[in-house]
Tab-separated table of C-alpha atoms in Angstrom:
chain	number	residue	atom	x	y	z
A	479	UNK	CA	18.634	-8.093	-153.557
A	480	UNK	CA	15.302	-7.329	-153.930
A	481	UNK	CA	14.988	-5.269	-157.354
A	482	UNK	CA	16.738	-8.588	-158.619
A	483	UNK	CA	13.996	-10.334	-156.845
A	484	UNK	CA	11.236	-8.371	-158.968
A	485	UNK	CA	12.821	-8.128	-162.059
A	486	UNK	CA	13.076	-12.104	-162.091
A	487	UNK	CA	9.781	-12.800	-160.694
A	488	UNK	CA	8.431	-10.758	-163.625
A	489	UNK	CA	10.186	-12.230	-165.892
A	490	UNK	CA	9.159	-15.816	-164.895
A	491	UNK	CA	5.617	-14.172	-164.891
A	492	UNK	CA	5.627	-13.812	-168.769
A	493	UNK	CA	7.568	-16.713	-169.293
A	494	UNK	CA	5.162	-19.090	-167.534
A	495	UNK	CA	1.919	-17.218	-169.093
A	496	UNK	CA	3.165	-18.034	-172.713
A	497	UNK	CA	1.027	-20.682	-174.145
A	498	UNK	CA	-1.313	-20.432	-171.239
A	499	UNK	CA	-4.033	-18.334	-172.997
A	500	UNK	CA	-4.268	-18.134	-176.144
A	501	UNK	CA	-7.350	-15.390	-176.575
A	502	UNK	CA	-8.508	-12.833	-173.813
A	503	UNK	CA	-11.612	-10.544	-173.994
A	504	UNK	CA	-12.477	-7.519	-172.606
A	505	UNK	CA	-14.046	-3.889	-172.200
A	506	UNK	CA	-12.172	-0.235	-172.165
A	507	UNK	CA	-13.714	3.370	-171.848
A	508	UNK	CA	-12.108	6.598	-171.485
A	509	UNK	CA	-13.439	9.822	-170.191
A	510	UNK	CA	-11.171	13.412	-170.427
A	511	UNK	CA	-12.541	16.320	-168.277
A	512	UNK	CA	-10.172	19.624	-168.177
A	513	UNK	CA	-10.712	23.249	-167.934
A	514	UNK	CA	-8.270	25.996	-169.041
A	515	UNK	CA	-7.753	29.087	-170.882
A	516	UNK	CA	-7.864	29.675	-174.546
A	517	UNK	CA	-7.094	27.701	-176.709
A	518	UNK	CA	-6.553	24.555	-174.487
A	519	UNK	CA	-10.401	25.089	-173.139
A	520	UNK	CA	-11.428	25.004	-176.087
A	521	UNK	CA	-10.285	21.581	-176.740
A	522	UNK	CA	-11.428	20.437	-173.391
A	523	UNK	CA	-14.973	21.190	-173.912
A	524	UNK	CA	-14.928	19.036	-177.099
A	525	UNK	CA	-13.387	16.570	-174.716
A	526	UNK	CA	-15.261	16.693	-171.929
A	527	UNK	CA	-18.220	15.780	-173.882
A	528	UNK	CA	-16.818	13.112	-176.011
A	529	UNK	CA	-17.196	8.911	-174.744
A	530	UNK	CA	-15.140	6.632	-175.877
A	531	UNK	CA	-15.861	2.867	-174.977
A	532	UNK	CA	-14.355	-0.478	-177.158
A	533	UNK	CA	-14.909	-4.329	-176.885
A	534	UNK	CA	-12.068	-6.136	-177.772
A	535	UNK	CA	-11.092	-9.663	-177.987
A	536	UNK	CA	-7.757	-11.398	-179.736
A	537	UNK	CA	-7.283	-15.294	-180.036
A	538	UNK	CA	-3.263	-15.307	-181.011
A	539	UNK	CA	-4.153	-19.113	-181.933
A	540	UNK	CA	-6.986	-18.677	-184.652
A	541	UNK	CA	-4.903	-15.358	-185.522
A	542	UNK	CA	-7.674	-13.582	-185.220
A	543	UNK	CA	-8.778	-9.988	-183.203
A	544	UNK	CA	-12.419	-8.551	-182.907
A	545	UNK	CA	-12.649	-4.876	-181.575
A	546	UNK	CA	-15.957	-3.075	-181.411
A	547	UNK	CA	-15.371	0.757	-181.142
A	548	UNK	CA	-18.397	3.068	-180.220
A	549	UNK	CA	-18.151	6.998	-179.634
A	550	UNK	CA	-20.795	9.491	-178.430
A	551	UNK	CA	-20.895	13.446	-178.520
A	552	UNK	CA	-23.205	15.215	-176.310
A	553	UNK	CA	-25.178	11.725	-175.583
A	554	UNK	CA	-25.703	11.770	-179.250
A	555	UNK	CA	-24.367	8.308	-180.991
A	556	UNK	CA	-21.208	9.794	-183.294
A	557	UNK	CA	-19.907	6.556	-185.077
A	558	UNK	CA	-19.304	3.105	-183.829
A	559	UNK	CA	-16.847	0.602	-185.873
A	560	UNK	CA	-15.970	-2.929	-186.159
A	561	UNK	CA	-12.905	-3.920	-186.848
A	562	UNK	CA	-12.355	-7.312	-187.439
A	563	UNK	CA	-8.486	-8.833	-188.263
A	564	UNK	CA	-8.163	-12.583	-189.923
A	565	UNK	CA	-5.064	-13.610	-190.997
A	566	UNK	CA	-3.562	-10.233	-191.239
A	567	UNK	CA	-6.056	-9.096	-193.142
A	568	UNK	CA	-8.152	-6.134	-191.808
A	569	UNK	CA	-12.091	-5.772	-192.157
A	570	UNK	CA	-14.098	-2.588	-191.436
A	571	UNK	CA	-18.044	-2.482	-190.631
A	572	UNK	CA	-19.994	0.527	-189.584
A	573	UNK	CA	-24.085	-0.886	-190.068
A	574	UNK	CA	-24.945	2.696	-189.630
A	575	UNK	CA	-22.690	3.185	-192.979
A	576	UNK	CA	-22.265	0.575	-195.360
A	577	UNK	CA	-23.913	-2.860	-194.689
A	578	UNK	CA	-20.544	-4.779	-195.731
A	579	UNK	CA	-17.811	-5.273	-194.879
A	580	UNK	CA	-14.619	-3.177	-196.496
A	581	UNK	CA	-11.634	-5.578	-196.688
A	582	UNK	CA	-7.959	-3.862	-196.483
A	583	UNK	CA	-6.332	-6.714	-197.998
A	584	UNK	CA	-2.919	-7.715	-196.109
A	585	UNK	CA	0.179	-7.363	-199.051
A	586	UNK	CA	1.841	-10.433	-198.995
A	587	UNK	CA	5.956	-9.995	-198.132
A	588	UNK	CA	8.589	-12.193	-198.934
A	589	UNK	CA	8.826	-14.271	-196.054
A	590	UNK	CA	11.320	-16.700	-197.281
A	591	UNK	CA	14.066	-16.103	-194.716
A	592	UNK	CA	11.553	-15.607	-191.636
A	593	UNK	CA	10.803	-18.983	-189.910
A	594	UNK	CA	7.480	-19.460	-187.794
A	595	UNK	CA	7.917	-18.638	-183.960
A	596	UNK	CA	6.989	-21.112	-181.410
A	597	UNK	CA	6.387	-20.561	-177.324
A	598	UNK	CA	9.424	-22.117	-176.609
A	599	UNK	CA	11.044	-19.239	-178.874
A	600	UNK	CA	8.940	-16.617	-177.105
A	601	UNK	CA	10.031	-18.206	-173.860
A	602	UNK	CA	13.963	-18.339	-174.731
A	603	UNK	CA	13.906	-14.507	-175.519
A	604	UNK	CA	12.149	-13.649	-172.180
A	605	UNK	CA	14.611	-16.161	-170.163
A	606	UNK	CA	17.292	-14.368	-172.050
A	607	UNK	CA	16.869	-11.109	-171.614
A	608	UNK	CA	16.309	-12.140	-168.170
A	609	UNK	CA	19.649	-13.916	-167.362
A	610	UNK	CA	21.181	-10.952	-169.258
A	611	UNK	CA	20.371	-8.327	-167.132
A	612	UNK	CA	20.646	-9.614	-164.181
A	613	UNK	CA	24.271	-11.058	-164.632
A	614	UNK	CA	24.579	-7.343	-165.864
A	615	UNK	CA	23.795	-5.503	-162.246
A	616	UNK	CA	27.058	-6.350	-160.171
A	617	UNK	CA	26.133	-5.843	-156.630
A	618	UNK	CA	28.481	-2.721	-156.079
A	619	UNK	CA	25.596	-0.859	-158.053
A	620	UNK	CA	23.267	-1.744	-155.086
A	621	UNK	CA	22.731	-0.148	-151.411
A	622	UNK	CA	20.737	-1.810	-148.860
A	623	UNK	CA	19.503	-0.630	-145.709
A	624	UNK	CA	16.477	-0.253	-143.471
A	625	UNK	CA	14.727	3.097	-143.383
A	626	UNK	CA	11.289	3.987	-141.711
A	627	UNK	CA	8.528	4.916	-144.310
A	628	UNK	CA	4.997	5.845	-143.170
A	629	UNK	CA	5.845	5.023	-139.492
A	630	UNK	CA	7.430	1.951	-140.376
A	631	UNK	CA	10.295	-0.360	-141.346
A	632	UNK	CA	10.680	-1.291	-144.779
A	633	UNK	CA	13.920	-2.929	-146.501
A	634	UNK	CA	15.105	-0.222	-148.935
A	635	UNK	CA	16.991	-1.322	-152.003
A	636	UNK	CA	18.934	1.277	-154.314
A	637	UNK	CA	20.585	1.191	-157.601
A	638	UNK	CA	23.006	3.943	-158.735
A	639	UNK	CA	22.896	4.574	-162.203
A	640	UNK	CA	25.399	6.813	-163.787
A	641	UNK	CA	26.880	7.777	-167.475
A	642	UNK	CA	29.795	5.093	-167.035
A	643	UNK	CA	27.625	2.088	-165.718
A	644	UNK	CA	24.920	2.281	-167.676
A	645	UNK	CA	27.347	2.387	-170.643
A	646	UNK	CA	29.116	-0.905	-169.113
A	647	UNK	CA	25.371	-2.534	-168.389
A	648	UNK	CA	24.216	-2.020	-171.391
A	649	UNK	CA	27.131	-2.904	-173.448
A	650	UNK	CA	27.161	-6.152	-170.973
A	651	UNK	CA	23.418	-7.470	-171.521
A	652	UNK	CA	23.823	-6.537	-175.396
A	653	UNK	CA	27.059	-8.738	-175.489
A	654	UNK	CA	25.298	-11.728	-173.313
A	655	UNK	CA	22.626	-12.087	-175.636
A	656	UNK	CA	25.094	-11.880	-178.444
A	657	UNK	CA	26.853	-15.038	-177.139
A	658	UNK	CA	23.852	-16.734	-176.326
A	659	UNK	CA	23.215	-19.113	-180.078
A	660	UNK	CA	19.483	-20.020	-178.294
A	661	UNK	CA	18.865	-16.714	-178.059
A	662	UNK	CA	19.790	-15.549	-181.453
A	663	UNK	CA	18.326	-18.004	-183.367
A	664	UNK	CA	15.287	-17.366	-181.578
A	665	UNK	CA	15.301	-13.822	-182.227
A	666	UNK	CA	15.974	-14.354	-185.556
A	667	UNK	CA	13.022	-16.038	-185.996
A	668	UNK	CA	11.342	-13.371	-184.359
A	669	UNK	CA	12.823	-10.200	-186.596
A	670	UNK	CA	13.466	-12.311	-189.864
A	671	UNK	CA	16.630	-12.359	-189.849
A	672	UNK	CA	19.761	-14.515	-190.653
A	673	UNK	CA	22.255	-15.842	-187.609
A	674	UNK	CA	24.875	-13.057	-189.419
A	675	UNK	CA	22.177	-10.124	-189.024
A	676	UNK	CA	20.891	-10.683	-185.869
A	677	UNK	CA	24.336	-10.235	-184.676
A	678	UNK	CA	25.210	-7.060	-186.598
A	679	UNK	CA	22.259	-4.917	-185.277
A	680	UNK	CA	23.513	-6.228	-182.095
A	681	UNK	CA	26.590	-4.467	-182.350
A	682	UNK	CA	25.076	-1.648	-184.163
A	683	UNK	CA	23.276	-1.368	-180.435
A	684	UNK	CA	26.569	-1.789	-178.715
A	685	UNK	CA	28.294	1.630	-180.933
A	686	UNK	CA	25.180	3.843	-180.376
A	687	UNK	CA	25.342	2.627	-176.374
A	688	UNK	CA	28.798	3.794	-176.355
A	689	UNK	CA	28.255	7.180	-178.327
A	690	UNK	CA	24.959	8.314	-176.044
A	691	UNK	CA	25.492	10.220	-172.842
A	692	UNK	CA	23.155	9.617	-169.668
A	693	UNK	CA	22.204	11.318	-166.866
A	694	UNK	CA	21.938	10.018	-163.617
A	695	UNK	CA	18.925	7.983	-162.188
A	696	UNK	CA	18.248	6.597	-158.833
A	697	UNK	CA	15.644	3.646	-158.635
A	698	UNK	CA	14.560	3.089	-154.758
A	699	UNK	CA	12.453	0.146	-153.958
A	700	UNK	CA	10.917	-0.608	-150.548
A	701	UNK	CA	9.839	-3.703	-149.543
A	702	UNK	CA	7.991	-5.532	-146.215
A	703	UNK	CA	9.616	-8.722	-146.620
A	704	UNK	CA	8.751	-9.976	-149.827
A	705	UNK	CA	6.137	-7.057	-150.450
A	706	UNK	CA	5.829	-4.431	-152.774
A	707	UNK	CA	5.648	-1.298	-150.551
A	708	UNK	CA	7.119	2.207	-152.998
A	709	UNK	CA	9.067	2.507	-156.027
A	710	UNK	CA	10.845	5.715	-156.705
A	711	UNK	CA	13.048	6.388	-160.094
A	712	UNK	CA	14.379	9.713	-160.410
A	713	UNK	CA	16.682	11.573	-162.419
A	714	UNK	CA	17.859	14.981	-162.264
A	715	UNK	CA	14.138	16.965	-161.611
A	716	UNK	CA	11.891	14.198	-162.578
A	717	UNK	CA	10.422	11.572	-160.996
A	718	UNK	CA	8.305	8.326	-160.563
A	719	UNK	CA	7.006	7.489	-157.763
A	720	UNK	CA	4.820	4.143	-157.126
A	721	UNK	CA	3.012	3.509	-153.768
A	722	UNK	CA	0.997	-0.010	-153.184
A	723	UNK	CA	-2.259	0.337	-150.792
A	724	UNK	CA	-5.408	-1.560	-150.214
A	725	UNK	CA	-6.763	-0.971	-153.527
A	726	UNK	CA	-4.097	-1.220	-155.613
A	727	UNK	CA	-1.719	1.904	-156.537
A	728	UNK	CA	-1.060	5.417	-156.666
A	729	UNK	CA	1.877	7.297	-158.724
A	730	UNK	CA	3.363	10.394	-158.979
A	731	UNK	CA	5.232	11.192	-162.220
A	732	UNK	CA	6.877	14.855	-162.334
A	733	UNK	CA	7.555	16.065	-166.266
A	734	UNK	CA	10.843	18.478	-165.694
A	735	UNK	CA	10.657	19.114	-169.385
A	736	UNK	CA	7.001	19.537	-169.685
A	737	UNK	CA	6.604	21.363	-166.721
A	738	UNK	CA	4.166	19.193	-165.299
A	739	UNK	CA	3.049	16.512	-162.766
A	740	UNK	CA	0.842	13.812	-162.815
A	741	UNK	CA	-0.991	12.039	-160.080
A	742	UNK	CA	-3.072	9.176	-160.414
A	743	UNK	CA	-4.523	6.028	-158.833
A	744	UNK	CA	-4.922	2.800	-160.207
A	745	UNK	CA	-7.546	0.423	-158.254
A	746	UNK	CA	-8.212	-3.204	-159.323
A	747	UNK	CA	-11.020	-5.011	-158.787
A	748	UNK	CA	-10.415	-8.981	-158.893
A	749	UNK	CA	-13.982	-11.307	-159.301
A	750	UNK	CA	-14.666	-14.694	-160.475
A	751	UNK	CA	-14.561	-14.535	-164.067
A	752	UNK	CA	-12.548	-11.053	-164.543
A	753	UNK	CA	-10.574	-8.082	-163.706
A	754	UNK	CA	-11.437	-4.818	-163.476
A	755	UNK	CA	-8.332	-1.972	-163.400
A	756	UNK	CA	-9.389	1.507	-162.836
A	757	UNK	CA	-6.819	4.148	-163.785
A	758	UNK	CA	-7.372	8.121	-162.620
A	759	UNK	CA	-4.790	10.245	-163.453
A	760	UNK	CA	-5.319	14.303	-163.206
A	761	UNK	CA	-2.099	16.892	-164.535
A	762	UNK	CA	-1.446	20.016	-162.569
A	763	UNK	CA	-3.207	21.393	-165.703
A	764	UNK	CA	-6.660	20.294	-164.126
A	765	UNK	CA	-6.746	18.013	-166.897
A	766	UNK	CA	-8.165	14.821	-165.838
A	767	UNK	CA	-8.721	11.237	-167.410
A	768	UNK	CA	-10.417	7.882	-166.263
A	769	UNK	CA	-10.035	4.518	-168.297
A	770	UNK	CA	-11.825	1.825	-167.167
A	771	UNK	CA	-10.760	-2.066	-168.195
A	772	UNK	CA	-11.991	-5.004	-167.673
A	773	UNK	CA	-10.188	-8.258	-168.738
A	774	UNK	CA	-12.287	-11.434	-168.930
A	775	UNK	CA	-10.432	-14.624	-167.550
A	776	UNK	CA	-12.538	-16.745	-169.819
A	777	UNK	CA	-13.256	-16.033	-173.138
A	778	UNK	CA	-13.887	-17.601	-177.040
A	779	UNK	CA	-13.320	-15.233	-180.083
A	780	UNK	CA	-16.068	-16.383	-182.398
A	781	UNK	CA	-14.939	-15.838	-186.212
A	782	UNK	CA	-17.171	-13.057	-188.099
A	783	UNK	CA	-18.396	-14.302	-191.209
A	784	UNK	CA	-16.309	-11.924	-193.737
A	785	UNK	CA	-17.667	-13.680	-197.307
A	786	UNK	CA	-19.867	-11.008	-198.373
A	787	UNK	CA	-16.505	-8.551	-197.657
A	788	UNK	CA	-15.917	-5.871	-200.433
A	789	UNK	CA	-12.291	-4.539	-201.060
A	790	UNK	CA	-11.490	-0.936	-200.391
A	791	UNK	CA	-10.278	-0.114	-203.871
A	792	UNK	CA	-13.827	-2.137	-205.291
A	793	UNK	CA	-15.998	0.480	-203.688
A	794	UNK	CA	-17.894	2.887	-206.606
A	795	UNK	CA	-18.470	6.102	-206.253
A	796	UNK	CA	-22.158	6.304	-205.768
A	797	UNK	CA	-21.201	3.695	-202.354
A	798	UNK	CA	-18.532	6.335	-201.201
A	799	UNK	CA	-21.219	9.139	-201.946
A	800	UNK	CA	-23.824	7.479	-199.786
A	801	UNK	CA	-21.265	6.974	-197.272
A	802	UNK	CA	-19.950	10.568	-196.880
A	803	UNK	CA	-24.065	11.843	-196.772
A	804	UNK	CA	-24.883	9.154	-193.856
A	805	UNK	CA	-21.741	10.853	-192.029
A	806	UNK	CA	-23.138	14.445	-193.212
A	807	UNK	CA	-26.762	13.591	-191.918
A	808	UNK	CA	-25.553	12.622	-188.348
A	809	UNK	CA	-26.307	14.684	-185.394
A	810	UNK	CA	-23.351	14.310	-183.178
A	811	UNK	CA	-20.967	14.425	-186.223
A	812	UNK	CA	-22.558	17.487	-187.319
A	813	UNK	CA	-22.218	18.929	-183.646
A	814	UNK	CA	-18.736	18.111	-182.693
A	815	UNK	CA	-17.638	19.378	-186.598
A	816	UNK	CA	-19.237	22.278	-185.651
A	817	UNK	CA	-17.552	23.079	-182.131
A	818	UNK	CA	-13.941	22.433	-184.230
A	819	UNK	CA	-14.931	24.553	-186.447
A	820	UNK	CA	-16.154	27.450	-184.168
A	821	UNK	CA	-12.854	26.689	-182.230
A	822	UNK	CA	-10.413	27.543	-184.390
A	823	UNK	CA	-8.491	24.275	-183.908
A	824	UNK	CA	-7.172	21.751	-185.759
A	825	UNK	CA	-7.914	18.072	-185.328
A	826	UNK	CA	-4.288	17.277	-184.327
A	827	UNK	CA	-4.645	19.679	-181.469
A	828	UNK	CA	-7.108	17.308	-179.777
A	829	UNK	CA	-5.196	14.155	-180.821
């Protein structure tokens, strides 16, 4: 059974990766280009001219995350940040704004019941979850057969989801993991929370399983041998679909409710020291956007030197003051306030 075959193989995936790396690195932009009518093209021109690029880099070991944020409007620099998180404990820096940095100090919580998690926890709650759900899908769920696709023969694997099964599923994984003492004590450690409680928002899960109604949904994966070829999950009108090619992927995802559909590629670019993933996806509402990531495969957070940090609440007046006028005095800010303003929109419209 091949969507068993997946499922497991991705769950081994995590499993063996915990531990493995304990910091990664890397680069994302973002780029929106649309045009409508109204109200909508309105936003899209504020869009359209607005980049978006971040550094980022997390070491789970040192507890620490670095992400560099810089925007631009028109070309024109808008504002960049650093944010910078030790220990829980957030730190803000903008050089073209205040030349500390502003501390968000982390409030300390009663932690007394919450035990520290270890990669063999992390790995119990993956294996878990794992065993669960695939004890859970009893063959008579599954339909097998060879079909052509694209000229030619693929294996084609399908699982029949309806109201009653998923109820019975769902009910079933909930009650393995319930059973399973590794798993709860893990989890427990995870959540903070006693043997006793872990298992009560278990069944909590199991009552609001049993008082939901779903609809149908057909997942179809096709395989050459052991290869990914298509994946297609649909229910009622909408739909994923998943195709593999020499680049990477492409998908199709239709929004029934939304009236819409999405179509996209996703290319990856493997080298030497990193990975590259280049996502296109473009609505039926001509509204398109590109994110570009790159992941480093070797990489050192180095620790920012936070001494000279001032808390928020510390901050006078006159510093807030000088703050707000070094935002007031810069061009893009000015610009993009301007086309807001001139639109007639609010700033949750374009979030």
């Amino acid at each position: 059974n091949n969507i068993k075959i997946f499922m497991n193989n991705y769950f081994n995936k995590l499993e063996d990766n915990i531990g493995k790396n304990n910091s990664t690195s890397g680069s994302l932009s973002l780029n929106v280009n649309g045009d409508t009518t109204d109200k909508e093209e309105k936003i899209f021109k504020i869009l359209n001219n607005l980049d978006f690029s971040m550094n980022y880099g997390i070491d789970t070991k040192e507890n620490i995350t670095n992400i560099d944020i810089s925007t631009n409007y028109y070309g024109d620099k808008l504002i960049n940040i650093n944010t910078y998180i030790e220990d829980n404990n957030i730190y803000l820096s903008s050089s073209d704004l205040y030349s500390k940095y502003i501390k968000i100090e982390n409030k300390k919580e009663d932690n007394s019941e919450k035990k520290s998690m270890t990669n063999d926890d992390y790995k119990v709650i993956i294996n878990s979850i794992s065993t669960a759900v695939s004890e859970s899908l009893k063959e008579e769920y599954f339909t097998k057969n060879w079909v052509k696709l694209d000229g030619k023969s693929v294996n084609k694997v399908e699982l029949l989801l309806n109201n009653n099964n998923i109820k019975i599923i769902n009910e079933n994984i909930i009650n393995n993991l319930k059973n399973n003492n590794n798993f709860i004590d893990s989890f427990g450690k995870l959540i903070g929370k006693k043997t006793m409680e872990v298992k009560e928002l278990l069944d909590k899960e199991i009552k609001e399983v049993n008082s939901n109604e779903y609809s149908d949904i057909k997942i179809s994966l096709y395989t050459k041998i052991t290869k990914f070829v298509k994946l297609e999950i649909t229910s009622g009108e909408d739909k994923i679909v998943v195709k593999s090619n020499d680049k990477g992927y492409s998908f199709e995802i239709v929004d029934s409710e939304d009236n819409n559909t999405y179509n996209g590629t996703i290319k990856i670019n493997n080298n030497s020291d990193s990975t590259t993933y280049n996502v296109n996806v473009k609505d039926s509402n001509n509204l398109e956007i590109k994110i570009n990531n790159t992941i480093n495969k070797t990489t050192k957070i180095e620790k920012k030197d936070v001494s000279n940090s001032i808390l928020l609440e510390d901050i006078t007046e006159k510093e807030y003051e000088d703050i707000i006028n070094k935002i007031s005095n810069n061009k893009a800010f000015n610009k993009i306030y301007e086309d807001i303003s001139n639109s007639n929109i609010e700033i949750g419209d374009i979030a």
